Structure formats: structure tokens, C-alpha cells
């Protein structure tokens, strides 16, 4: 299994290189540049800025310079947030995105699995309908609606929860975490329900039942392990997305994470920032997928990495 | 039971120690804190590089320029207590106050201001606002120094003959130069800390500043904290002890934070909320004119827009009153001049605005026909706009008005700001949903931008306009200069190179407990002028 993990890690290098190259090219195709926003600037002043950021060099040299930096874990200076390097921005913001994202995923996984199992075992009964309705609500209402509604109701109307002010105590984290978790709760619970319904019909679960070990133990010890597989496959990439921050949740709750950089980096033509967060995100997705596959190896006897 | 006793003793000691520490550190009065929303994330707090108005709020609190602005945006003495201007308008001499200090207690010298200007135009600084000293206020030698053709900083006409005197020599008169000597453009530079820390000289742990406040904390994407600086010359009259600038990227969230009492001031108000907030909070909702002029530009290089009759017809077909007061709202006001309303400046106006609707429409149709267009030869055009809410709405409404009045098939291309500017530079556009934010609230800022020699990209040859601008800028007396500038603006308006539409808004929520706030077009609001009283 260790050898497999090493092989996969080495195999991800060309992927990341391709990701960087494609992002680099796409950013440069977009019209405008990072310093084109000031229309009164003189040509000399603009030339000075472009020289300072090496934008006057041929593209291949800029790309080579960037890749050389990446090999040394230097993602270059941000062209929008000029007081910081991209590495500094990621280092400052990622722990926050990670914290919110991990709590959200933990909440989503536990609640989603519980709702899913409840729905599967009490199919077409009130529990199932309520779980289903909750899930559909979570999927149908976008978080840019859920977030402000929660703020209005629990923050302003009832005054129970603070609106923002990150970092704060637990109370400050409740609304952003719940907002970010809701769509995932919905998804996980639907996946879990469907998969559990299928699994309880399989031969091995029927065998377990036939042995007379009791319904609860059959579900927990036998069916659960098989039914959780699709959820695990979903959780890998979903966690990667969630812990790298959500621009919507970060803006609504004023959380200083890195999610907004994907949007502001592109809008401001901040080439190094955009490349840096894309590369960082790519690495996390690859890592999350690796973990997912390893977890499948542990859970599914049909999968082996030896 | 020794363990229990030790625990008890420790608890008692902690309690005692805690209360003692509390007693010693308890301030004589409660600390006053001002929480200000700053909008999008800070770009840079490097005083010689920053070009964003929002970051300028913070910089204005931590640096003081030669002059300052009062709450109404009028010039008052800053670090310089007085100044003289030579008769030819080419030499400005600033006399600094006695006993000025940096936040670390070192004396603040006239040379520090000269160093600030030199660093702004130093090619290595790569500053957006270098142009202020190379063209707007053309300091002697600045253009060459910025272009790198002369590398000697001593060649720049910003010098300090003694510790308290700063001399700025100009290539050509710039009678508005004083307006640009505030903290935003001309902050001093503490060279020893720049030499020691390089780019990091503005990090809270390293910064040495000369304003009413000093920065103690800067968390990216979150907040910047300032505290009162006892070394500031006028510290005695600074009322607020601590200012927290909070990043508020979402304006709707900012409004909620203000409602919840977590913000005292907001950077903006979403247009659609203004009426509702006004009904609820009355005069805590501040909406006034900004220095933004909003207009439609026509591409003279692209037929048929080289035809002045067509341009005039299109301008006449815009129902500005309906566009601004019924559709756009949000604090925009109808503006029929290229410049925004400026005190003492009697701006010429487009005749379009004063015409009764029926006459205006009839004349638009007539000129449109004279330009060769009509039902059998319809005009097709595209309006290039940014995808921000208000500009997009404006462009879409104008497209509908042109369609209804003249039968023009007008499409709106809404795009992000960078793409929008790229289309402009490429020169492929028909009509540009345009705007200009003045560097200062004077007609010179707007009219010199449209000077064909400034090569702003409008391809408008006009020797008459150039002559009028030159003549105006050579006049040091404001009344005469403004009169001449109005003549220049008349030439611009008559050409219908642009169709002025509106003046943009400044929109802020200001808690009633905040005193000393004044609305002014350039939107200067120093925290040192404010205090916090009863609600």
C-alpha cells in the first residue's frame, strides 16, 4: 500500500505541471493585465511596474521563471495584494479555510450518514420523507441564499449568534459551518440512503441476517461497510473543495480564508495568485483522491493495492 | 492535605494577581473605538505605491501629508503650517511645523517629504501614482527620473534647503498642486526603515509613520488595527483611541454588521437598500455626489461615429431624468457637464438637458435622419460596459432608449473591468460606457484627462481645446482659470465626443454617535476628525 501511495504521488507531478501550464496559458489569453486598471498612468510608469513584475519578458521566460520558483516553493508576488507573496497569502488564509471546511465536512458526514441510514431503514415512512425533504432543500437552495437568511434570522432577528468577527469563539463558527455543510449533508444523505437500500438487499447481508445476528448488528457490522463506499468516493473530492474555501461563505461571513482568491485572482488578472491557488488546489485534490482510494482499499475487500 | 492547600493558594494568588493587574491597567476612561468598514481587501499599504481610495482611508490615518483636508474636503494646514507659491506658479515652498516627530520619536524632517516624492517616481518603486509628479504636477526632472534616463535623485525638483523647509519646483504651472500634497499623494518616507526592512517596512512590527494613528495589526482579508500615536503633533485633539478597519467585501453583509452595531461606518450602501435604510435610519444614511463622472464615449475612429450629428442625436435620445431618477437611483445624479459639480466652477452644460422632452426627441430624430439613418437604414451598435450592477443597468437602459427613440439596434457587452479596458485600448468599440474618477475635486483633473495630448485614447484632435487648456493652466488666479477652463469644456461638450450622463455617488452608513463626519466629493474622512458621542 505504501509503494502504491509513493507511485501515485510521483505520478501526480506531470498532472500538476499540465495544470500549471494550462492555467498559465488561459490566464494570458484573457484580455487585460494586472496593471491595466489605471487609465491615467503614463507609459513610463506602466513600463516600470511591468518590469518590476517581469511582465516585459517573453512568455516562455516568464513561465520558466515561474516553474523554477515553484520548484523552490516560491509562488511569486501577488500583483493585487502587493504587500504579500502568494505563499504568504496561502499560509495566512489556508488554516482558516481548513478549519471551517473540516468542521463543515465533519458535520456533513455525520449528519448525512445518519439521515441516509434512517431514510433507508424506514423507507417511505415519515423519517424518510423528512430526511428527503431536508436533503432536497439543502440541494435546491444555494448557499448565497442560505447564508444571508441565517444571518438575518439568527444574527439580527434573534440575536443569538454573532454575524462575523473571525476568529471568535465557537458561536462565531456555527453559521458559516452550517451554511457550508448543508449542501454536503444533502448530498451525503441521498448517497447513503440509496447505497444502503441496495446493500441490504445483497447476498452477504441476507447471509448475515440468516445467521440470526440481529438487525442492528447486521446493519452496523456488515451492511454499513459496503454501503459507505460511494460516500467515501464522494467525500474525497468534496473535502478538497470545501477546505480550500468557498468565496460565497467567506464573503458573507467575512472569513479570511483563501476561497476568494480563485475569483479575485482571475478578475484582477493576478497571474501568480491565480496560478498559486490553482496549483495548491490541484495538489489537495490529488492528495484527497489518494486518501479516498486508500480508504476504499481498507473498506472494500474486492480492492487491493498490493 | 498539602495538594489541596497548594491548589487553593495558587487559585488565591491568581485571583489576587488578576485583580491587581486589573486595577493597575484599568484606563482612566473607557477606550473609544471606531469600527470602519473598508470594503474589498487591502491592495497595498505602501504609502508611495497605493492607488486605491479605500486603502487611502487607512493611509490617511497613519500618515500626514503637507496639507490635510477638513471634514468638508477643504484644504487645511497639515505637517506644513504654511506655504508660499512663487509669482510664476512654478515654486512651492512649504514650512513645516515645529517639533514634528515620527511615531518612533525621531524628528520628522523636510527631507523626509522630498524622499517620499523621489521614491514615488523611482522606477524601482513601480508606483501607479508616479504620474502625479511626472505629469499632473510636473516636478522638475521627475519625468526623466521616472523613465530612467536620469538616475540622480538630486536632479528631482523636490529638495529640503533646511530641516523645516521643503521646496517643490515645477516645469509648468499646476495651480491645483496643493490639492495633491495630502497624505494620499505626498506622504513622507522614513528612509531608515525602508533601507532596513525593504518592502516589509510597512508591516506593523516595522512601520514608522507620522500620522494621528499608528498601525499595530494587519491581518490579510480580515482587519487592520490602528491606535492613537502620542508622537503626533496634534495628539491632544485626537478623540478616538483606536480605529479598526474591517474588510467588508460584501456590501449587504456590511449593512447587517452596521445594523448589529459591529460597524460604525460603512464604505458603501447597495443601491437597492438606500430607500429602505433611509426610511428606517434617516440621516444616518449619507448619500452625496462623488468625484466620478459617468458618460458615454463615442469612437471617432469608427464610422459612422465620426459624424457629430449622429453623436448629438444619440446624446439627445438619452432621457437622463428617467435614466437616473427612475431606473438607476442609488445616489447617482443627472450631470450634463463633463466635469462633476465643483464649488466656484460654473460648468457649461449640454443643451439636451434643459430641453422639453418632445423637443429633445424631435431634434434627436431630425439629426439622426440628417446623419443618414432611419427606418430603412437602421443603426446597429454595441455599448461596452463593465458587469458591475449600476454601469450595466445604465448601459442597458440607454440601449432601450436608443431603440425606442431612434430605432437603433443597440447591444450591451457586459464584461469584467479588465476586459472592458482592453476593448477600449484595442479601439474596436463603438460606444463606451465610460467613467472618470477625478484625482482631486477640480475641473483641471477632468479636463486635462481629455486633453488630446494626454493620449487617453479618444483620438480626438482639437488644437482649440489644447490652446484653451494651456491658457487656463498658466493662470494662477482661480476665477480667471475656471472661466478659461469652462471655455475648454464648452469645446469638449460641443464636439459630442462624449455624452455626459451622471455624477456618481458616495454612500455611507454613519452611526449617529459618530461626530465630525462631513460629506465631500473626494470622500476624505480622517478618523482624527471624528469623535464618538451619545447615539
PDB file of C-alpha atoms in Angstrom, chain B residues 229-485:
ATOM      1  CA  UNK B 229       0.033  57.950  18.220  1.00  0.00           C
ATOM      2  CA  UNK B 230       1.179  60.138  21.150  1.00  0.00           C
ATOM      3  CA  UNK B 231       4.005  61.498  18.962  1.00  0.00           C
ATOM      4  CA  UNK B 232       1.561  63.164  16.548  1.00  0.00           C
ATOM      5  CA  UNK B 233       1.810  66.958  16.847  1.00  0.00           C
ATOM      6  CA  UNK B 234      -1.911  67.394  17.446  1.00  0.00           C
ATOM      7  CA  UNK B 235      -2.444  64.237  19.524  1.00  0.00           C
ATOM      8  CA  UNK B 236      -4.282  66.292  22.152  1.00  0.00           C
ATOM      9  CA  UNK B 237      -7.210  66.877  19.811  1.00  0.00           C
ATOM     10  CA  UNK B 238      -7.445  63.277  18.573  1.00  0.00           C
ATOM     11  CA  UNK B 239     -10.553  61.891  20.296  1.00  0.00           C
ATOM     12  CA  UNK B 240     -10.768  58.280  19.184  1.00  0.00           C
ATOM     13  CA  UNK B 241      -8.207  55.928  20.753  1.00  0.00           C
ATOM     14  CA  UNK B 242      -8.449  53.001  18.428  1.00  0.00           C
ATOM     15  CA  UNK B 243      -9.632  52.533  14.854  1.00  0.00           C
ATOM     16  CA  UNK B 244     -10.371  49.086  13.431  1.00  0.00           C
ATOM     17  CA  UNK B 245     -10.711  48.819   9.650  1.00  0.00           C
ATOM     18  CA  UNK B 246     -12.619  45.667   8.817  1.00  0.00           C
ATOM     19  CA  UNK B 247     -12.577  44.061   5.388  1.00  0.00           C
ATOM     20  CA  UNK B 248     -16.220  44.007   4.212  1.00  0.00           C
ATOM     21  CA  UNK B 249     -16.208  42.511   0.747  1.00  0.00           C
ATOM     22  CA  UNK B 250     -19.935  42.019   0.641  1.00  0.00           C
ATOM     23  CA  UNK B 251     -21.833  45.302   0.976  1.00  0.00           C
ATOM     24  CA  UNK B 252     -25.002  43.556   2.118  1.00  0.00           C
ATOM     25  CA  UNK B 253     -23.096  41.900   4.950  1.00  0.00           C
ATOM     26  CA  UNK B 254     -21.590  45.269   5.826  1.00  0.00           C
ATOM     27  CA  UNK B 255     -25.092  46.701   6.222  1.00  0.00           C
ATOM     28  CA  UNK B 256     -26.027  43.836   8.530  1.00  0.00           C
ATOM     29  CA  UNK B 257     -22.872  44.389  10.571  1.00  0.00           C
ATOM     30  CA  UNK B 258     -23.718  48.067  10.858  1.00  0.00           C
ATOM     31  CA  UNK B 259     -27.248  47.205  11.993  1.00  0.00           C
ATOM     32  CA  UNK B 260     -25.818  44.795  14.559  1.00  0.00           C
ATOM     33  CA  UNK B 261     -23.501  47.518  15.892  1.00  0.00           C
ATOM     34  CA  UNK B 262     -20.321  45.787  14.756  1.00  0.00           C
ATOM     35  CA  UNK B 263     -19.505  48.626  12.351  1.00  0.00           C
ATOM     36  CA  UNK B 264     -19.852  52.385  12.906  1.00  0.00           C
ATOM     37  CA  UNK B 265     -19.205  53.367   9.283  1.00  0.00           C
ATOM     38  CA  UNK B 266     -19.653  51.501   6.008  1.00  0.00           C
ATOM     39  CA  UNK B 267     -17.736  52.046   2.795  1.00  0.00           C
ATOM     40  CA  UNK B 268     -20.830  51.817   0.589  1.00  0.00           C
ATOM     41  CA  UNK B 269     -24.543  51.035   0.587  1.00  0.00           C
ATOM     42  CA  UNK B 270     -26.091  48.704  -2.014  1.00  0.00           C
ATOM     43  CA  UNK B 271     -28.302  50.904  -4.265  1.00  0.00           C
ATOM     44  CA  UNK B 272     -31.437  48.867  -3.777  1.00  0.00           C
ATOM     45  CA  UNK B 273     -31.274  49.265   0.001  1.00  0.00           C
ATOM     46  CA  UNK B 274     -30.943  53.042   0.148  1.00  0.00           C
ATOM     47  CA  UNK B 275     -34.650  53.914   0.235  1.00  0.00           C
ATOM     48  CA  UNK B 276     -35.428  51.302   2.840  1.00  0.00           C
ATOM     49  CA  UNK B 277     -32.498  52.288   5.048  1.00  0.00           C
ATOM     50  CA  UNK B 278     -33.408  55.971   4.728  1.00  0.00           C
ATOM     51  CA  UNK B 279     -36.908  55.257   5.944  1.00  0.00           C
ATOM     52  CA  UNK B 280     -35.544  53.340   8.898  1.00  0.00           C
ATOM     53  CA  UNK B 281     -32.418  55.275   9.851  1.00  0.00           C
ATOM     54  CA  UNK B 282     -33.000  58.770   8.442  1.00  0.00           C
ATOM     55  CA  UNK B 283     -29.927  60.978   8.415  1.00  0.00           C
ATOM     56  CA  UNK B 284     -27.589  58.153   9.357  1.00  0.00           C
ATOM     57  CA  UNK B 285     -27.774  57.287   5.653  1.00  0.00           C
ATOM     58  CA  UNK B 286     -25.323  59.569   3.831  1.00  0.00           C
ATOM     59  CA  UNK B 287     -25.646  59.815   0.064  1.00  0.00           C
ATOM     60  CA  UNK B 288     -23.796  62.592  -1.774  1.00  0.00           C
ATOM     61  CA  UNK B 289     -22.021  63.277  -5.060  1.00  0.00           C
ATOM     62  CA  UNK B 290     -18.594  61.784  -5.606  1.00  0.00           C
ATOM     63  CA  UNK B 291     -15.821  62.818  -7.999  1.00  0.00           C
ATOM     64  CA  UNK B 292     -16.928  60.192 -10.502  1.00  0.00           C
ATOM     65  CA  UNK B 293     -18.173  61.499 -13.831  1.00  0.00           C
ATOM     66  CA  UNK B 294     -20.204  58.971 -15.817  1.00  0.00           C
ATOM     67  CA  UNK B 295     -20.604  59.381 -19.568  1.00  0.00           C
ATOM     68  CA  UNK B 296     -20.944  57.603 -22.907  1.00  0.00           C
ATOM     69  CA  UNK B 297     -17.944  57.959 -25.219  1.00  0.00           C
ATOM     70  CA  UNK B 298     -18.135  57.615 -28.997  1.00  0.00           C
ATOM     71  CA  UNK B 299     -15.338  56.123 -31.086  1.00  0.00           C
ATOM     72  CA  UNK B 300     -14.355  58.865 -33.518  1.00  0.00           C
ATOM     73  CA  UNK B 301     -12.147  56.470 -35.452  1.00  0.00           C
ATOM     74  CA  UNK B 302     -15.024  54.175 -36.308  1.00  0.00           C
ATOM     75  CA  UNK B 303     -17.621  55.391 -38.819  1.00  0.00           C
ATOM     76  CA  UNK B 304     -20.401  56.343 -38.524  1.00  0.00           C
ATOM     77  CA  UNK B 305     -19.467  57.673 -35.065  1.00  0.00           C
ATOM     78  CA  UNK B 306     -17.152  60.217 -36.666  1.00  0.00           C
ATOM     79  CA  UNK B 307     -20.311  62.083 -37.637  1.00  0.00           C
ATOM     80  CA  UNK B 308     -21.029  64.747 -34.981  1.00  0.00           C
ATOM     81  CA  UNK B 309     -24.717  64.856 -35.935  1.00  0.00           C
ATOM     82  CA  UNK B 310     -25.111  61.203 -35.127  1.00  0.00           C
ATOM     83  CA  UNK B 311     -23.327  61.637 -31.790  1.00  0.00           C
ATOM     84  CA  UNK B 312     -25.544  64.565 -30.902  1.00  0.00           C
ATOM     85  CA  UNK B 313     -28.654  62.599 -31.884  1.00  0.00           C
ATOM     86  CA  UNK B 314     -27.619  59.721 -29.645  1.00  0.00           C
ATOM     87  CA  UNK B 315     -26.926  62.101 -26.761  1.00  0.00           C
ATOM     88  CA  UNK B 316     -30.315  63.776 -27.236  1.00  0.00           C
ATOM     89  CA  UNK B 317     -32.065  60.415 -27.239  1.00  0.00           C
ATOM     90  CA  UNK B 318     -30.962  59.682 -23.676  1.00  0.00           C
ATOM     91  CA  UNK B 319     -33.704  60.637 -21.226  1.00  0.00           C
ATOM     92  CA  UNK B 320     -31.316  61.417 -18.399  1.00  0.00           C
ATOM     93  CA  UNK B 321     -34.001  62.232 -15.863  1.00  0.00           C
ATOM     94  CA  UNK B 322     -35.755  58.893 -16.328  1.00  0.00           C
ATOM     95  CA  UNK B 323     -32.459  57.004 -16.543  1.00  0.00           C
ATOM     96  CA  UNK B 324     -31.029  58.385 -13.312  1.00  0.00           C
ATOM     97  CA  UNK B 325     -34.040  59.162 -11.150  1.00  0.00           C
ATOM     98  CA  UNK B 326     -36.349  56.319 -12.120  1.00  0.00           C
ATOM     99  CA  UNK B 327     -34.122  53.434 -13.194  1.00  0.00           C
ATOM    100  CA  UNK B 328     -30.662  53.804 -11.744  1.00  0.00           C
ATOM    101  CA  UNK B 329     -31.267  55.720  -8.493  1.00  0.00           C
ATOM    102  CA  UNK B 330     -28.697  54.625  -5.908  1.00  0.00           C
ATOM    103  CA  UNK B 331     -27.490  58.175  -5.289  1.00  0.00           C
ATOM    104  CA  UNK B 332     -26.484  58.964  -8.884  1.00  0.00           C
ATOM    105  CA  UNK B 333     -27.427  62.469 -10.011  1.00  0.00           C
ATOM    106  CA  UNK B 334     -28.055  63.804 -13.504  1.00  0.00           C
ATOM    107  CA  UNK B 335     -24.983  65.599 -14.828  1.00  0.00           C
ATOM    108  CA  UNK B 336     -24.961  67.457 -18.119  1.00  0.00           C
ATOM    109  CA  UNK B 337     -21.328  68.547 -17.929  1.00  0.00           C
ATOM    110  CA  UNK B 338     -18.205  66.503 -18.407  1.00  0.00           C
ATOM    111  CA  UNK B 339     -16.870  67.736 -15.064  1.00  0.00           C
ATOM    112  CA  UNK B 340     -18.690  66.954 -11.841  1.00  0.00           C
ATOM    113  CA  UNK B 341     -20.261  69.853  -9.890  1.00  0.00           C
ATOM    114  CA  UNK B 342     -17.363  71.780  -8.344  1.00  0.00           C
ATOM    115  CA  UNK B 343     -17.592  74.728  -5.974  1.00  0.00           C
ATOM    116  CA  UNK B 344     -16.938  78.084  -7.745  1.00  0.00           C
ATOM    117  CA  UNK B 345     -16.684  76.401 -11.157  1.00  0.00           C
ATOM    118  CA  UNK B 346     -19.517  77.359 -13.494  1.00  0.00           C
ATOM    119  CA  UNK B 347     -19.511  74.369 -15.813  1.00  0.00           C
ATOM    120  CA  UNK B 348     -21.114  74.661 -19.262  1.00  0.00           C
ATOM    121  CA  UNK B 349     -23.976  72.241 -19.797  1.00  0.00           C
ATOM    122  CA  UNK B 350     -25.238  70.215 -22.719  1.00  0.00           C
ATOM    123  CA  UNK B 351     -28.339  71.886 -24.160  1.00  0.00           C
ATOM    124  CA  UNK B 352     -30.006  68.429 -24.172  1.00  0.00           C
ATOM    125  CA  UNK B 353     -30.813  68.507 -20.504  1.00  0.00           C
ATOM    126  CA  UNK B 354     -32.803  71.732 -20.428  1.00  0.00           C
ATOM    127  CA  UNK B 355     -34.966  70.840 -23.440  1.00  0.00           C
ATOM    128  CA  UNK B 356     -38.586  69.748 -23.018  1.00  0.00           C
ATOM    129  CA  UNK B 357     -38.882  66.052 -23.809  1.00  0.00           C
ATOM    130  CA  UNK B 358     -40.854  66.458 -27.032  1.00  0.00           C
ATOM    131  CA  UNK B 359     -38.358  68.968 -28.494  1.00  0.00           C
ATOM    132  CA  UNK B 360     -35.438  66.810 -27.453  1.00  0.00           C
ATOM    133  CA  UNK B 361     -36.872  63.719 -29.128  1.00  0.00           C
ATOM    134  CA  UNK B 362     -37.833  65.646 -32.263  1.00  0.00           C
ATOM    135  CA  UNK B 363     -34.351  67.101 -32.595  1.00  0.00           C
ATOM    136  CA  UNK B 364     -32.757  63.710 -31.986  1.00  0.00           C
ATOM    137  CA  UNK B 365     -34.858  62.189 -34.784  1.00  0.00           C
ATOM    138  CA  UNK B 366     -34.088  65.058 -37.121  1.00  0.00           C
ATOM    139  CA  UNK B 367     -30.296  64.860 -36.563  1.00  0.00           C
ATOM    140  CA  UNK B 368     -30.428  61.065 -36.823  1.00  0.00           C
ATOM    141  CA  UNK B 369     -32.093  61.389 -40.220  1.00  0.00           C
ATOM    142  CA  UNK B 370     -29.621  64.080 -41.301  1.00  0.00           C
ATOM    143  CA  UNK B 371     -26.822  61.671 -40.414  1.00  0.00           C
ATOM    144  CA  UNK B 372     -28.336  59.286 -42.932  1.00  0.00           C
ATOM    145  CA  UNK B 373     -30.142  56.858 -40.664  1.00  0.00           C
ATOM    146  CA  UNK B 374     -33.809  55.984 -40.377  1.00  0.00           C
ATOM    147  CA  UNK B 375     -36.306  53.137 -40.596  1.00  0.00           C
ATOM    148  CA  UNK B 376     -34.884  51.898 -43.903  1.00  0.00           C
ATOM    149  CA  UNK B 377     -31.271  52.339 -42.799  1.00  0.00           C
ATOM    150  CA  UNK B 378     -31.163  51.357 -39.136  1.00  0.00           C
ATOM    151  CA  UNK B 379     -28.067  51.814 -37.000  1.00  0.00           C
ATOM    152  CA  UNK B 380     -26.516  48.832 -35.218  1.00  0.00           C
ATOM    153  CA  UNK B 381     -24.044  49.401 -32.400  1.00  0.00           C
ATOM    154  CA  UNK B 382     -22.596  47.866 -29.256  1.00  0.00           C
ATOM    155  CA  UNK B 383     -22.158  49.544 -25.871  1.00  0.00           C
ATOM    156  CA  UNK B 384     -19.137  48.251 -23.967  1.00  0.00           C
ATOM    157  CA  UNK B 385     -19.808  48.167 -20.242  1.00  0.00           C
ATOM    158  CA  UNK B 386     -18.392  46.619 -17.102  1.00  0.00           C
ATOM    159  CA  UNK B 387     -20.521  43.944 -15.491  1.00  0.00           C
ATOM    160  CA  UNK B 388     -20.960  45.859 -12.212  1.00  0.00           C
ATOM    161  CA  UNK B 389     -24.620  46.373 -11.357  1.00  0.00           C
ATOM    162  CA  UNK B 390     -25.074  50.119 -11.879  1.00  0.00           C
ATOM    163  CA  UNK B 391     -22.991  50.595 -15.058  1.00  0.00           C
ATOM    164  CA  UNK B 392     -24.616  47.540 -16.636  1.00  0.00           C
ATOM    165  CA  UNK B 393     -28.096  48.758 -15.771  1.00  0.00           C
ATOM    166  CA  UNK B 394     -27.231  52.171 -17.182  1.00  0.00           C
ATOM    167  CA  UNK B 395     -25.951  50.761 -20.480  1.00  0.00           C
ATOM    168  CA  UNK B 396     -28.985  48.502 -20.851  1.00  0.00           C
ATOM    169  CA  UNK B 397     -31.388  51.372 -20.198  1.00  0.00           C
ATOM    170  CA  UNK B 398     -29.624  53.642 -22.698  1.00  0.00           C
ATOM    171  CA  UNK B 399     -29.791  50.833 -25.273  1.00  0.00           C
ATOM    172  CA  UNK B 400     -33.553  50.640 -24.760  1.00  0.00           C
ATOM    173  CA  UNK B 401     -33.908  54.442 -25.044  1.00  0.00           C
ATOM    174  CA  UNK B 402     -31.974  54.480 -28.318  1.00  0.00           C
ATOM    175  CA  UNK B 403     -34.112  51.647 -29.616  1.00  0.00           C
ATOM    176  CA  UNK B 404     -37.369  53.356 -28.658  1.00  0.00           C
ATOM    177  CA  UNK B 405     -36.482  56.853 -29.843  1.00  0.00           C
ATOM    178  CA  UNK B 406     -34.329  56.183 -32.890  1.00  0.00           C
ATOM    179  CA  UNK B 407     -34.869  52.506 -33.661  1.00  0.00           C
ATOM    180  CA  UNK B 408     -31.181  51.828 -33.020  1.00  0.00           C
ATOM    181  CA  UNK B 409     -30.312  48.160 -32.590  1.00  0.00           C
ATOM    182  CA  UNK B 410     -28.005  48.550 -29.577  1.00  0.00           C
ATOM    183  CA  UNK B 411     -26.389  45.572 -27.866  1.00  0.00           C
ATOM    184  CA  UNK B 412     -24.703  45.745 -24.482  1.00  0.00           C
ATOM    185  CA  UNK B 413     -21.436  43.880 -23.973  1.00  0.00           C
ATOM    186  CA  UNK B 414     -21.078  43.473 -20.208  1.00  0.00           C
ATOM    187  CA  UNK B 415     -17.646  42.216 -19.185  1.00  0.00           C
ATOM    188  CA  UNK B 416     -15.204  42.321 -16.302  1.00  0.00           C
ATOM    189  CA  UNK B 417     -13.285  45.539 -15.807  1.00  0.00           C
ATOM    190  CA  UNK B 418     -10.009  44.337 -17.292  1.00  0.00           C
ATOM    191  CA  UNK B 419     -11.673  43.089 -20.470  1.00  0.00           C
ATOM    192  CA  UNK B 420     -13.626  46.329 -20.731  1.00  0.00           C
ATOM    193  CA  UNK B 421     -10.415  48.377 -20.572  1.00  0.00           C
ATOM    194  CA  UNK B 422      -8.734  46.037 -23.048  1.00  0.00           C
ATOM    195  CA  UNK B 423     -11.545  46.648 -25.559  1.00  0.00           C
ATOM    196  CA  UNK B 424     -11.009  50.382 -25.114  1.00  0.00           C
ATOM    197  CA  UNK B 425      -7.257  50.144 -25.746  1.00  0.00           C
ATOM    198  CA  UNK B 426      -7.842  47.940 -28.788  1.00  0.00           C
ATOM    199  CA  UNK B 427     -10.030  50.719 -30.251  1.00  0.00           C
ATOM    200  CA  UNK B 428     -12.592  48.261 -31.594  1.00  0.00           C
ATOM    201  CA  UNK B 429     -15.540  49.664 -29.644  1.00  0.00           C
ATOM    202  CA  UNK B 430     -18.495  51.751 -30.877  1.00  0.00           C
ATOM    203  CA  UNK B 431     -19.820  53.293 -27.682  1.00  0.00           C
ATOM    204  CA  UNK B 432     -18.002  53.042 -24.373  1.00  0.00           C
ATOM    205  CA  UNK B 433     -19.992  53.177 -21.128  1.00  0.00           C
ATOM    206  CA  UNK B 434     -17.300  55.302 -19.592  1.00  0.00           C
ATOM    207  CA  UNK B 435     -16.376  56.980 -16.354  1.00  0.00           C
ATOM    208  CA  UNK B 436     -13.636  59.031 -14.794  1.00  0.00           C
ATOM    209  CA  UNK B 437     -12.862  59.464 -11.122  1.00  0.00           C
ATOM    210  CA  UNK B 438     -11.069  62.759 -10.592  1.00  0.00           C
ATOM    211  CA  UNK B 439      -7.709  62.738  -8.811  1.00  0.00           C
ATOM    212  CA  UNK B 440      -8.965  65.798  -6.981  1.00  0.00           C
ATOM    213  CA  UNK B 441     -12.145  67.855  -6.961  1.00  0.00           C
ATOM    214  CA  UNK B 442     -11.057  70.454  -9.501  1.00  0.00           C
ATOM    215  CA  UNK B 443     -12.079  70.873 -13.171  1.00  0.00           C
ATOM    216  CA  UNK B 444      -8.382  70.560 -14.151  1.00  0.00           C
ATOM    217  CA  UNK B 445      -8.371  66.875 -13.209  1.00  0.00           C
ATOM    218  CA  UNK B 446     -11.147  66.073 -15.693  1.00  0.00           C
ATOM    219  CA  UNK B 447     -10.334  68.441 -18.497  1.00  0.00           C
ATOM    220  CA  UNK B 448      -6.623  67.633 -18.647  1.00  0.00           C
ATOM    221  CA  UNK B 449      -7.547  63.956 -18.938  1.00  0.00           C
ATOM    222  CA  UNK B 450      -9.431  64.733 -22.153  1.00  0.00           C
ATOM    223  CA  UNK B 451      -6.512  66.805 -23.484  1.00  0.00           C
ATOM    224  CA  UNK B 452      -5.703  65.085 -26.806  1.00  0.00           C
ATOM    225  CA  UNK B 453      -2.005  65.281 -25.916  1.00  0.00           C
ATOM    226  CA  UNK B 454      -2.630  63.215 -22.779  1.00  0.00           C
ATOM    227  CA  UNK B 455      -3.296  60.343 -25.216  1.00  0.00           C
ATOM    228  CA  UNK B 456      -6.105  58.912 -23.139  1.00  0.00           C
ATOM    229  CA  UNK B 457      -7.205  57.003 -26.222  1.00  0.00           C
ATOM    230  CA  UNK B 458     -10.122  59.046 -27.565  1.00  0.00           C
ATOM    231  CA  UNK B 459      -8.478  60.058 -30.861  1.00  0.00           C
ATOM    232  CA  UNK B 460      -9.957  63.497 -30.663  1.00  0.00           C
ATOM    233  CA  UNK B 461      -7.783  66.085 -32.390  1.00  0.00           C
ATOM    234  CA  UNK B 462      -8.598  69.568 -31.124  1.00  0.00           C
ATOM    235  CA  UNK B 463      -5.996  72.324 -31.245  1.00  0.00           C
ATOM    236  CA  UNK B 464      -8.616  74.757 -29.918  1.00  0.00           C
ATOM    237  CA  UNK B 465      -9.112  72.644 -26.795  1.00  0.00           C
ATOM    238  CA  UNK B 466      -5.375  72.280 -26.275  1.00  0.00           C
ATOM    239  CA  UNK B 467      -4.889  76.033 -26.558  1.00  0.00           C
ATOM    240  CA  UNK B 468      -7.692  76.731 -24.090  1.00  0.00           C
ATOM    241  CA  UNK B 469      -6.270  74.250 -21.546  1.00  0.00           C
ATOM    242  CA  UNK B 470      -2.766  75.675 -21.878  1.00  0.00           C
ATOM    243  CA  UNK B 471      -4.062  79.171 -21.408  1.00  0.00           C
ATOM    244  CA  UNK B 472      -6.083  78.169 -18.361  1.00  0.00           C
ATOM    245  CA  UNK B 473      -3.313  76.259 -16.615  1.00  0.00           C
ATOM    246  CA  UNK B 474      -0.984  79.232 -16.937  1.00  0.00           C
ATOM    247  CA  UNK B 475      -3.377  81.336 -14.842  1.00  0.00           C
ATOM    248  CA  UNK B 476      -2.739  81.269 -11.135  1.00  0.00           C
ATOM    249  CA  UNK B 477      -5.869  83.228 -10.227  1.00  0.00           C
ATOM    250  CA  UNK B 478      -8.635  80.696  -9.751  1.00  0.00           C
ATOM    251  CA  UNK B 479     -11.555  82.770 -11.044  1.00  0.00           C
ATOM    252  CA  UNK B 480      -9.840  83.512 -14.356  1.00  0.00           C
ATOM    253  CA  UNK B 481      -8.594  79.974 -14.714  1.00  0.00           C
ATOM    254  CA  UNK B 482     -12.005  78.455 -14.064  1.00  0.00           C
ATOM    255  CA  UNK B 483     -13.535  80.753 -16.665  1.00  0.00           C
ATOM    256  CA  UNK B 484     -10.981  79.646 -19.229  1.00  0.00           C
ATOM    257  CA  UNK B 485     -11.481  76.002 -18.288  1.00  0.00           C
TER     258      UNK B 485
END
